[in-house]
Amino acid sequence: MCCRIGRSVSYKKKIANNREEWFCVIDPRREKEKRMKYSLRKKPFKKSFTASSPRSIVRSAPVAVLLSTWMLTMIVPVLLLLSVRDRWLESLARPEVQENWESFREDMRKQSGLDGPVQRKVRKSDEPPARVWLRDYFWLAIAAWLVLGTTLFACFGVLFVGVSGTYRWQHVEPGTLKKTT
């Protein structure tokens, strides 16, 4: 099993200590051959690049873009809501808003007694729903934003990395190794 990223690959067999091992030579034309140890007893699935190679920088760029976009997407809306919350609560505490809510509830009571395909229910709360949400369920909404947003972003991140082809691993079956002498 050897991983390949668009380079020519050859395999060399080495017998040491009565143990047969295969080496995956990434670019045989170079003087210093990069080798990945392949043992028939162990079946590792290794990447064929090192952290210091210039290709790994290119490969980590989409991941870095995804992580920075995720951080902005998770932090900016929460900070905006935190900064606006107090002003919204003050504006919803005014008597005009409470009067509008009471008149809406009265209209609902009048319409609930009428016959029709839809029966309206009168809201039990004495306060507008936006005020209740901002006061009682604000932190629950932020937690839901973080959990659901992270889950959705992780799914799209996996799709993005897969489609962009940043990690291409080619699996070579053990029985199909080319033996070079």
mmCIF file with all atom_site columns, N, CA and C in Angstrom, residues 42-100:
data_model
loop_
_atom_site.group_PDB
_atom_site.id
_atom_site.type_symbol
_atom_site.label_atom_id
_atom_site.label_alt_id
_atom_site.label_comp_id
_atom_site.label_asym_id
_atom_site.label_entity_id
_atom_site.label_seq_id
_atom_site.pdbx_PDB_ins_code
_atom_site.Cartn_x
_atom_site.Cartn_y
_atom_site.Cartn_z
_atom_site.occupancy
_atom_site.B_iso_or_equiv
_atom_site.pdbx_formal_charge
_atom_site.auth_seq_id
_atom_site.auth_comp_id
_atom_site.auth_asym_id
_atom_site.auth_atom_id
_atom_site.pdbx_PDB_model_num
ATOM 1   N N  . LYS A 1 42  ? 2.835   -5.083 8.391  1.00 0.00 ? 42  LYS A N  1
ATOM 2   C CA . LYS A 1 42  ? 2.037   -3.923 8.768  1.00 0.00 ? 42  LYS A CA 1
ATOM 3   C C  . LYS A 1 42  ? 1.529   -3.286 7.492  1.00 0.00 ? 42  LYS A C  1
ATOM 4   N N  . LYS A 1 43  ? 0.351   -2.760 7.544  1.00 0.00 ? 43  LYS A N  1
ATOM 5   C CA . LYS A 1 43  ? -0.210  -2.120 6.365  1.00 0.00 ? 43  LYS A CA 1
ATOM 6   C C  . LYS A 1 43  ? -0.524  -0.664 6.697  1.00 0.00 ? 43  LYS A C  1
ATOM 7   N N  . PRO A 1 44  ? 0.510   0.177  6.760  1.00 0.00 ? 44  PRO A N  1
ATOM 8   C CA . PRO A 1 44  ? 0.247   1.580  7.089  1.00 0.00 ? 44  PRO A CA 1
ATOM 9   C C  . PRO A 1 44  ? -0.327  2.330  5.900  1.00 0.00 ? 44  PRO A C  1
ATOM 10  N N  . PHE A 1 45  ? -1.009  3.391  6.185  1.00 0.00 ? 45  PHE A N  1
ATOM 11  C CA . PHE A 1 45  ? -1.543  4.262  5.145  1.00 0.00 ? 45  PHE A CA 1
ATOM 12  C C  . PHE A 1 45  ? -0.916  5.623  5.402  1.00 0.00 ? 45  PHE A C  1
ATOM 13  N N  . LYS A 1 46  ? 0.217   5.877  4.740  1.00 0.00 ? 46  LYS A N  1
ATOM 14  C CA . LYS A 1 46  ? 0.982   7.077  5.016  1.00 0.00 ? 46  LYS A CA 1
ATOM 15  C C  . LYS A 1 46  ? 0.832   8.074  3.889  1.00 0.00 ? 46  LYS A C  1
ATOM 16  N N  . LYS A 1 47  ? 0.982   9.341  4.256  1.00 0.00 ? 47  LYS A N  1
ATOM 17  C CA . LYS A 1 47  ? 0.995   10.384 3.250  1.00 0.00 ? 47  LYS A CA 1
ATOM 18  C C  . LYS A 1 47  ? 2.376   10.405 2.611  1.00 0.00 ? 47  LYS A C  1
ATOM 19  N N  . SER A 1 48  ? 2.447   10.806 1.358  1.00 0.00 ? 48  SER A N  1
ATOM 20  C CA . SER A 1 48  ? 3.722   10.776 0.661  1.00 0.00 ? 48  SER A CA 1
ATOM 21  C C  . SER A 1 48  ? 4.381   12.143 0.603  1.00 0.00 ? 48  SER A C  1
ATOM 22  N N  . PHE A 1 49  ? 4.085   13.010 1.538  1.00 0.00 ? 49  PHE A N  1
ATOM 23  C CA . PHE A 1 49  ? 4.783   14.280 1.594  1.00 0.00 ? 49  PHE A CA 1
ATOM 24  C C  . PHE A 1 49  ? 5.155   14.555 3.037  1.00 0.00 ? 49  PHE A C  1
ATOM 25  N N  . THR A 1 50  ? 6.159   15.376 3.213  1.00 0.00 ? 50  THR A N  1
ATOM 26  C CA . THR A 1 50  ? 6.597   15.724 4.552  1.00 0.00 ? 50  THR A CA 1
ATOM 27  C C  . THR A 1 50  ? 6.108   17.121 4.881  1.00 0.00 ? 50  THR A C  1
ATOM 28  N N  . ALA A 1 51  ? 6.205   17.470 6.149  1.00 0.00 ? 51  ALA A N  1
ATOM 29  C CA . ALA A 1 51  ? 5.716   18.781 6.576  1.00 0.00 ? 51  ALA A CA 1
ATOM 30  C C  . ALA A 1 51  ? 6.575   19.915 6.031  1.00 0.00 ? 51  ALA A C  1
ATOM 31  N N  . SER A 1 52  ? 7.818   19.626 5.677  1.00 0.00 ? 52  SER A N  1
ATOM 32  C CA . SER A 1 52  ? 8.700   20.681 5.189  1.00 0.00 ? 52  SER A CA 1
ATOM 33  C C  . SER A 1 52  ? 8.637   20.857 3.676  1.00 0.00 ? 52  SER A C  1
ATOM 34  N N  . SER A 1 53  ? 7.918   20.007 2.997  1.00 0.00 ? 53  SER A N  1
ATOM 35  C CA . SER A 1 53  ? 7.869   20.121 1.541  1.00 0.00 ? 53  SER A CA 1
ATOM 36  C C  . SER A 1 53  ? 6.983   21.291 1.134  1.00 0.00 ? 53  SER A C  1
ATOM 37  N N  . PRO A 1 54  ? 7.283   21.933 0.000  1.00 0.00 ? 54  PRO A N  1
ATOM 38  C CA . PRO A 1 54  ? 6.471   23.068 -0.429 1.00 0.00 ? 54  PRO A CA 1
ATOM 39  C C  . PRO A 1 54  ? 5.046   22.669 -0.785 1.00 0.00 ? 54  PRO A C  1
ATOM 40  N N  . ARG A 1 55  ? 4.822   21.410 -1.128 1.00 0.00 ? 55  ARG A N  1
ATOM 41  C CA . ARG A 1 55  ? 3.467   20.972 -1.471 1.00 0.00 ? 55  ARG A CA 1
ATOM 42  C C  . ARG A 1 55  ? 2.564   20.972 -0.250 1.00 0.00 ? 55  ARG A C  1
ATOM 43  N N  . SER A 1 56  ? 3.147   20.735 0.936  1.00 0.00 ? 56  SER A N  1
ATOM 44  C CA . SER A 1 56  ? 2.312   20.712 2.131  1.00 0.00 ? 56  SER A CA 1
ATOM 45  C C  . SER A 1 56  ? 1.785   22.099 2.461  1.00 0.00 ? 56  SER A C  1
ATOM 46  N N  . ILE A 1 57  ? 2.528   23.144 2.090  1.00 0.00 ? 57  ILE A N  1
ATOM 47  C CA . ILE A 1 57  ? 2.046   24.502 2.305  1.00 0.00 ? 57  ILE A CA 1
ATOM 48  C C  . ILE A 1 57  ? 0.841   24.760 1.416  1.00 0.00 ? 57  ILE A C  1
ATOM 49  N N  . VAL A 1 58  ? 0.918   24.319 0.172  1.00 0.00 ? 58  VAL A N  1
ATOM 50  C CA . VAL A 1 58  ? -0.207  24.475 -0.745 1.00 0.00 ? 58  VAL A CA 1
ATOM 51  C C  . VAL A 1 58  ? -1.398  23.675 -0.247 1.00 0.00 ? 58  VAL A C  1
ATOM 52  N N  . ARG A 1 59  ? -1.143  22.518 0.308  1.00 0.00 ? 59  ARG A N  1
ATOM 53  C CA . ARG A 1 59  ? -2.223  21.667 0.787  1.00 0.00 ? 59  ARG A CA 1
ATOM 54  C C  . ARG A 1 59  ? -2.874  22.242 2.034  1.00 0.00 ? 59  ARG A C  1
ATOM 55  N N  . SER A 1 60  ? -2.112  22.925 2.864  1.00 0.00 ? 60  SER A N  1
ATOM 56  C CA . SER A 1 60  ? -2.685  23.458 4.095  1.00 0.00 ? 60  SER A CA 1
ATOM 57  C C  . SER A 1 60  ? -3.387  24.792 3.876  1.00 0.00 ? 60  SER A C  1
ATOM 58  N N  . ALA A 1 61  ? -3.205  25.420 2.730  1.00 0.00 ? 61  ALA A N  1
ATOM 59  C CA . ALA A 1 61  ? -3.853  26.706 2.467  1.00 0.00 ? 61  ALA A CA 1
ATOM 60  C C  . ALA A 1 61  ? -5.380  26.600 2.479  1.00 0.00 ? 61  ALA A C  1
ATOM 61  N N  . PRO A 1 62  ? -6.001  25.633 1.788  1.00 0.00 ? 62  PRO A N  1
ATOM 62  C CA . PRO A 1 62  ? -7.466  25.539 1.871  1.00 0.00 ? 62  PRO A CA 1
ATOM 63  C C  . PRO A 1 62  ? -7.958  25.248 3.286  1.00 0.00 ? 62  PRO A C  1
ATOM 64  N N  . VAL A 1 63  ? -7.206  24.466 4.022  1.00 0.00 ? 63  VAL A N  1
ATOM 65  C CA . VAL A 1 63  ? -7.607  24.160 5.396  1.00 0.00 ? 63  VAL A CA 1
ATOM 66  C C  . VAL A 1 63  ? -7.510  25.418 6.257  1.00 0.00 ? 63  VAL A C  1
ATOM 67  N N  . ALA A 1 64  ? -6.458  26.213 6.055  1.00 0.00 ? 64  ALA A N  1
ATOM 68  C CA . ALA A 1 64  ? -6.319  27.464 6.808  1.00 0.00 ? 64  ALA A CA 1
ATOM 69  C C  . ALA A 1 64  ? -7.430  28.445 6.456  1.00 0.00 ? 64  ALA A C  1
ATOM 70  N N  . VAL A 1 65  ? -7.796  28.503 5.186  1.00 0.00 ? 65  VAL A N  1
ATOM 71  C CA . VAL A 1 65  ? -8.898  29.376 4.766  1.00 0.00 ? 65  VAL A CA 1
ATOM 72  C C  . VAL A 1 65  ? -10.200 28.912 5.415  1.00 0.00 ? 65  VAL A C  1
ATOM 73  N N  . LEU A 1 66  ? -10.425 27.604 5.434  1.00 0.00 ? 66  LEU A N  1
ATOM 74  C CA . LEU A 1 66  ? -11.647 27.080 6.057  1.00 0.00 ? 66  LEU A CA 1
ATOM 75  C C  . LEU A 1 66  ? -11.695 27.393 7.550  1.00 0.00 ? 66  LEU A C  1
ATOM 76  N N  . LEU A 1 67  ? -10.575 27.211 8.241  1.00 0.00 ? 67  LEU A N  1
ATOM 77  C CA . LEU A 1 67  ? -10.563 27.469 9.681  1.00 0.00 ? 67  LEU A CA 1
ATOM 78  C C  . LEU A 1 67  ? -10.767 28.948 9.996  1.00 0.00 ? 67  LEU A C  1
ATOM 79  N N  . SER A 1 68  ? -10.132 29.825 9.229  1.00 0.00 ? 68  SER A N  1
ATOM 80  C CA . SER A 1 68  ? -10.319 31.255 9.487  1.00 0.00 ? 68  SER A CA 1
ATOM 81  C C  . SER A 1 68  ? -11.745 31.694 9.157  1.00 0.00 ? 68  SER A C  1
ATOM 82  N N  . THR A 1 69  ? -12.320 31.153 8.091  1.00 0.00 ? 69  THR A N  1
ATOM 83  C CA . THR A 1 69  ? -13.708 31.478 7.754  1.00 0.00 ? 69  THR A CA 1
ATOM 84  C C  . THR A 1 69  ? -14.657 30.962 8.831  1.00 0.00 ? 69  THR A C  1
ATOM 85  N N  . TRP A 1 70  ? -14.379 29.778 9.348  1.00 0.00 ? 70  TRP A N  1
ATOM 86  C CA . TRP A 1 70  ? -15.210 29.228 10.426 1.00 0.00 ? 70  TRP A CA 1
ATOM 87  C C  . TRP A 1 70  ? -15.144 30.117 11.666 1.00 0.00 ? 70  TRP A C  1
ATOM 88  N N  . MET A 1 71  ? -13.935 30.558 12.020 1.00 0.00 ? 71  MET A N  1
ATOM 89  C CA . MET A 1 71  ? -13.792 31.425 13.195 1.00 0.00 ? 71  MET A CA 1
ATOM 90  C C  . MET A 1 71  ? -14.590 32.716 13.021 1.00 0.00 ? 71  MET A C  1
ATOM 91  N N  . LEU A 1 72  ? -14.489 33.325 11.844 1.00 0.00 ? 72  LEU A N  1
ATOM 92  C CA . LEU A 1 72  ? -15.246 34.554 11.596 1.00 0.00 ? 72  LEU A CA 1
ATOM 93  C C  . LEU A 1 72  ? -16.747 34.297 11.629 1.00 0.00 ? 72  LEU A C  1
ATOM 94  N N  . THR A 1 73  ? -17.165 33.191 11.043 1.00 0.00 ? 73  THR A N  1
ATOM 95  C CA . THR A 1 73  ? -18.592 32.868 10.986 1.00 0.00 ? 73  THR A CA 1
ATOM 96  C C  . THR A 1 73  ? -19.161 32.578 12.372 1.00 0.00 ? 73  THR A C  1
ATOM 97  N N  . MET A 1 74  ? -18.373 32.016 13.247 1.00 0.00 ? 74  MET A N  1
ATOM 98  C CA . MET A 1 74  ? -18.860 31.698 14.580 1.00 0.00 ? 74  MET A CA 1
ATOM 99  C C  . MET A 1 74  ? -18.775 32.891 15.532 1.00 0.00 ? 74  MET A C  1
ATOM 100 N N  . ILE A 1 75  ? -17.772 33.741 15.392 1.00 0.00 ? 75  ILE A N  1
ATOM 101 C CA . ILE A 1 75  ? -17.541 34.799 16.372 1.00 0.00 ? 75  ILE A CA 1
ATOM 102 C C  . ILE A 1 75  ? -18.289 36.091 16.044 1.00 0.00 ? 75  ILE A C  1
ATOM 103 N N  . VAL A 1 76  ? -18.274 36.514 14.785 1.00 0.00 ? 76  VAL A N  1
ATOM 104 C CA . VAL A 1 76  ? -18.845 37.817 14.423 1.00 0.00 ? 76  VAL A CA 1
ATOM 105 C C  . VAL A 1 76  ? -20.342 37.913 14.735 1.00 0.00 ? 76  VAL A C  1
ATOM 106 N N  . PRO A 1 77  ? -21.194 36.954 14.344 1.00 0.00 ? 77  PRO A N  1
ATOM 107 C CA . PRO A 1 77  ? -22.620 37.090 14.690 1.00 0.00 ? 77  PRO A CA 1
ATOM 108 C C  . PRO A 1 77  ? -22.884 37.107 16.197 1.00 0.00 ? 77  PRO A C  1
ATOM 109 N N  . VAL A 1 78  ? -22.121 36.331 16.946 1.00 0.00 ? 78  VAL A N  1
ATOM 110 C CA . VAL A 1 78  ? -22.310 36.307 18.401 1.00 0.00 ? 78  VAL A CA 1
ATOM 111 C C  . VAL A 1 78  ? -21.952 37.665 19.001 1.00 0.00 ? 78  VAL A C  1
ATOM 112 N N  . LEU A 1 79  ? -20.842 38.249 18.554 1.00 0.00 ? 79  LEU A N  1
ATOM 113 C CA . LEU A 1 79  ? -20.457 39.565 19.062 1.00 0.00 ? 79  LEU A CA 1
ATOM 114 C C  . LEU A 1 79  ? -21.470 40.639 18.670 1.00 0.00 ? 79  LEU A C  1
ATOM 115 N N  . LEU A 1 80  ? -21.989 40.555 17.455 1.00 0.00 ? 80  LEU A N  1
ATOM 116 C CA . LEU A 1 80  ? -23.012 41.520 17.034 1.00 0.00 ? 80  LEU A CA 1
ATOM 117 C C  . LEU A 1 80  ? -24.280 41.394 17.879 1.00 0.00 ? 80  LEU A C  1
ATOM 118 N N  . LEU A 1 81  ? -24.717 40.174 18.128 1.00 0.00 ? 81  LEU A N  1
ATOM 119 C CA . LEU A 1 81  ? -25.910 39.982 18.963 1.00 0.00 ? 81  LEU A CA 1
ATOM 120 C C  . LEU A 1 81  ? -25.687 40.464 20.394 1.00 0.00 ? 81  LEU A C  1
ATOM 121 N N  . LEU A 1 82  ? -24.494 40.211 20.925 1.00 0.00 ? 82  LEU A N  1
ATOM 122 C CA . LEU A 1 82  ? -24.205 40.673 22.282 1.00 0.00 ? 82  LEU A CA 1
ATOM 123 C C  . LEU A 1 82  ? -24.206 42.196 22.372 1.00 0.00 ? 82  LEU A C  1
ATOM 124 N N  . SER A 1 83  ? -23.712 42.857 21.330 1.00 0.00 ? 83  SER A N  1
ATOM 125 C CA . SER A 1 83  ? -23.671 44.319 21.370 1.00 0.00 ? 83  SER A CA 1
ATOM 126 C C  . SER A 1 83  ? -25.050 44.948 21.179 1.00 0.00 ? 83  SER A C  1
ATOM 127 N N  . VAL A 1 84  ? -25.949 44.285 20.470 1.00 0.00 ? 84  VAL A N  1
ATOM 128 C CA . VAL A 1 84  ? -27.260 44.850 20.151 1.00 0.00 ? 84  VAL A CA 1
ATOM 129 C C  . VAL A 1 84  ? -28.330 44.426 21.162 1.00 0.00 ? 84  VAL A C  1
ATOM 130 N N  . ARG A 1 85  ? -28.076 43.396 21.925 1.00 0.00 ? 85  ARG A N  1
ATOM 131 C CA . ARG A 1 85  ? -29.095 42.806 22.801 1.00 0.00 ? 85  ARG A CA 1
ATOM 132 C C  . ARG A 1 85  ? -29.670 43.809 23.800 1.00 0.00 ? 85  ARG A C  1
ATOM 133 N N  . ASP A 1 86  ? -28.820 44.564 24.477 1.00 0.00 ? 86  ASP A N  1
ATOM 134 C CA . ASP A 1 86  ? -29.309 45.500 25.495 1.00 0.00 ? 86  ASP A CA 1
ATOM 135 C C  . ASP A 1 86  ? -30.199 46.582 24.887 1.00 0.00 ? 86  ASP A C  1
ATOM 136 N N  . ARG A 1 87  ? -29.805 47.094 23.718 1.00 0.00 ? 87  ARG A N  1
ATOM 137 C CA . ARG A 1 87  ? -30.635 48.113 23.064 1.00 0.00 ? 87  ARG A CA 1
ATOM 138 C C  . ARG A 1 87  ? -31.985 47.540 22.645 1.00 0.00 ? 87  ARG A C  1
ATOM 139 N N  . TRP A 1 88  ? -31.997 46.313 22.151 1.00 0.00 ? 88  TRP A N  1
ATOM 140 C CA . TRP A 1 88  ? -33.265 45.687 21.763 1.00 0.00 ? 88  TRP A CA 1
ATOM 141 C C  . TRP A 1 88  ? -34.171 45.481 22.974 1.00 0.00 ? 88  TRP A C  1
ATOM 142 N N  . LEU A 1 89  ? -33.584 45.035 24.078 1.00 0.00 ? 89  LEU A N  1
ATOM 143 C CA . LEU A 1 89  ? -34.392 44.833 25.286 1.00 0.00 ? 89  LEU A CA 1
ATOM 144 C C  . LEU A 1 89  ? -34.976 46.155 25.784 1.00 0.00 ? 89  LEU A C  1
ATOM 145 N N  . GLU A 1 90  ? -34.195 47.242 25.720 1.00 0.00 ? 90  GLU A N  1
ATOM 146 C CA . GLU A 1 90  ? -34.710 48.554 26.123 1.00 0.00 ? 90  GLU A CA 1
ATOM 147 C C  . GLU A 1 90  ? -35.849 49.000 25.213 1.00 0.00 ? 90  GLU A C  1
ATOM 148 N N  . SER A 1 91  ? -35.685 48.780 23.901 1.00 0.00 ? 91  SER A N  1
ATOM 149 C CA . SER A 1 91  ? -36.745 49.206 22.979 1.00 0.00 ? 91  SER A CA 1
ATOM 150 C C  . SER A 1 91  ? -38.001 48.346 23.134 1.00 0.00 ? 91  SER A C  1
ATOM 151 N N  . LEU A 1 92  ? -37.845 47.081 23.497 1.00 0.00 ? 92  LEU A N  1
ATOM 152 C CA . LEU A 1 92  ? -39.010 46.213 23.682 1.00 0.00 ? 92  LEU A CA 1
ATOM 153 C C  . LEU A 1 92  ? -39.693 46.420 25.032 1.00 0.00 ? 92  LEU A C  1
ATOM 154 N N  . ALA A 1 93  ? -39.041 47.139 25.952 1.00 0.00 ? 93  ALA A N  1
ATOM 155 C CA . ALA A 1 93  ? -39.635 47.401 27.265 1.00 0.00 ? 93  ALA A CA 1
ATOM 156 C C  . ALA A 1 93  ? -40.507 48.658 27.252 1.00 0.00 ? 93  ALA A C  1
ATOM 157 N N  . ARG A 1 94  ? -40.560 49.377 26.158 1.00 0.00 ? 94  ARG A N  1
ATOM 158 C CA . ARG A 1 94  ? -41.377 50.600 26.075 1.00 0.00 ? 94  ARG A CA 1
ATOM 159 C C  . ARG A 1 94  ? -42.868 50.251 26.146 1.00 0.00 ? 94  ARG A C  1
ATOM 160 N N  . PRO A 1 95  ? -43.681 51.170 26.644 1.00 0.00 ? 95  PRO A N  1
ATOM 161 C CA . PRO A 1 95  ? -45.126 50.898 26.770 1.00 0.00 ? 95  PRO A CA 1
ATOM 162 C C  . PRO A 1 95  ? -45.830 50.742 25.423 1.00 0.00 ? 95  PRO A C  1
ATOM 163 N N  . GLU A 1 96  ? -45.334 51.420 24.371 1.00 0.00 ? 96  GLU A N  1
ATOM 164 C CA . GLU A 1 96  ? -45.983 51.303 23.054 1.00 0.00 ? 96  GLU A CA 1
ATOM 165 C C  . GLU A 1 96  ? -45.907 49.872 22.521 1.00 0.00 ? 96  GLU A C  1
ATOM 166 N N  . VAL A 1 97  ? -44.770 49.259 22.740 1.00 0.00 ? 97  VAL A N  1
ATOM 167 C CA . VAL A 1 97  ? -44.592 47.875 22.268 1.00 0.00 ? 97  VAL A CA 1
ATOM 168 C C  . VAL A 1 97  ? -45.525 46.950 23.034 1.00 0.00 ? 97  VAL A C  1
ATOM 169 N N  . GLN A 1 98  ? -45.658 47.189 24.340 1.00 0.00 ? 98  GLN A N  1
ATOM 170 C CA . GLN A 1 98  ? -46.558 46.362 25.153 1.00 0.00 ? 98  GLN A CA 1
ATOM 171 C C  . GLN A 1 98  ? -48.014 46.554 24.720 1.00 0.00 ? 98  GLN A C  1
ATOM 172 N N  . GLU A 1 99  ? -48.387 47.795 24.385 1.00 0.00 ? 99  GLU A N  1
ATOM 173 C CA . GLU A 1 99  ? -49.747 48.054 23.905 1.00 0.00 ? 99  GLU A CA 1
ATOM 174 C C  . GLU A 1 99  ? -50.006 47.356 22.569 1.00 0.00 ? 99  GLU A C  1
ATOM 175 N N  . ASN A 1 100 ? -49.034 47.398 21.680 1.00 0.00 ? 100 ASN A N  1
ATOM 176 C CA . ASN A 1 100 ? -49.174 46.693 20.392 1.00 0.00 ? 100 ASN A CA 1
ATOM 177 C C  . ASN A 1 100 ? -49.357 45.191 20.609 1.00 0.00 ? 100 ASN A C  1
#
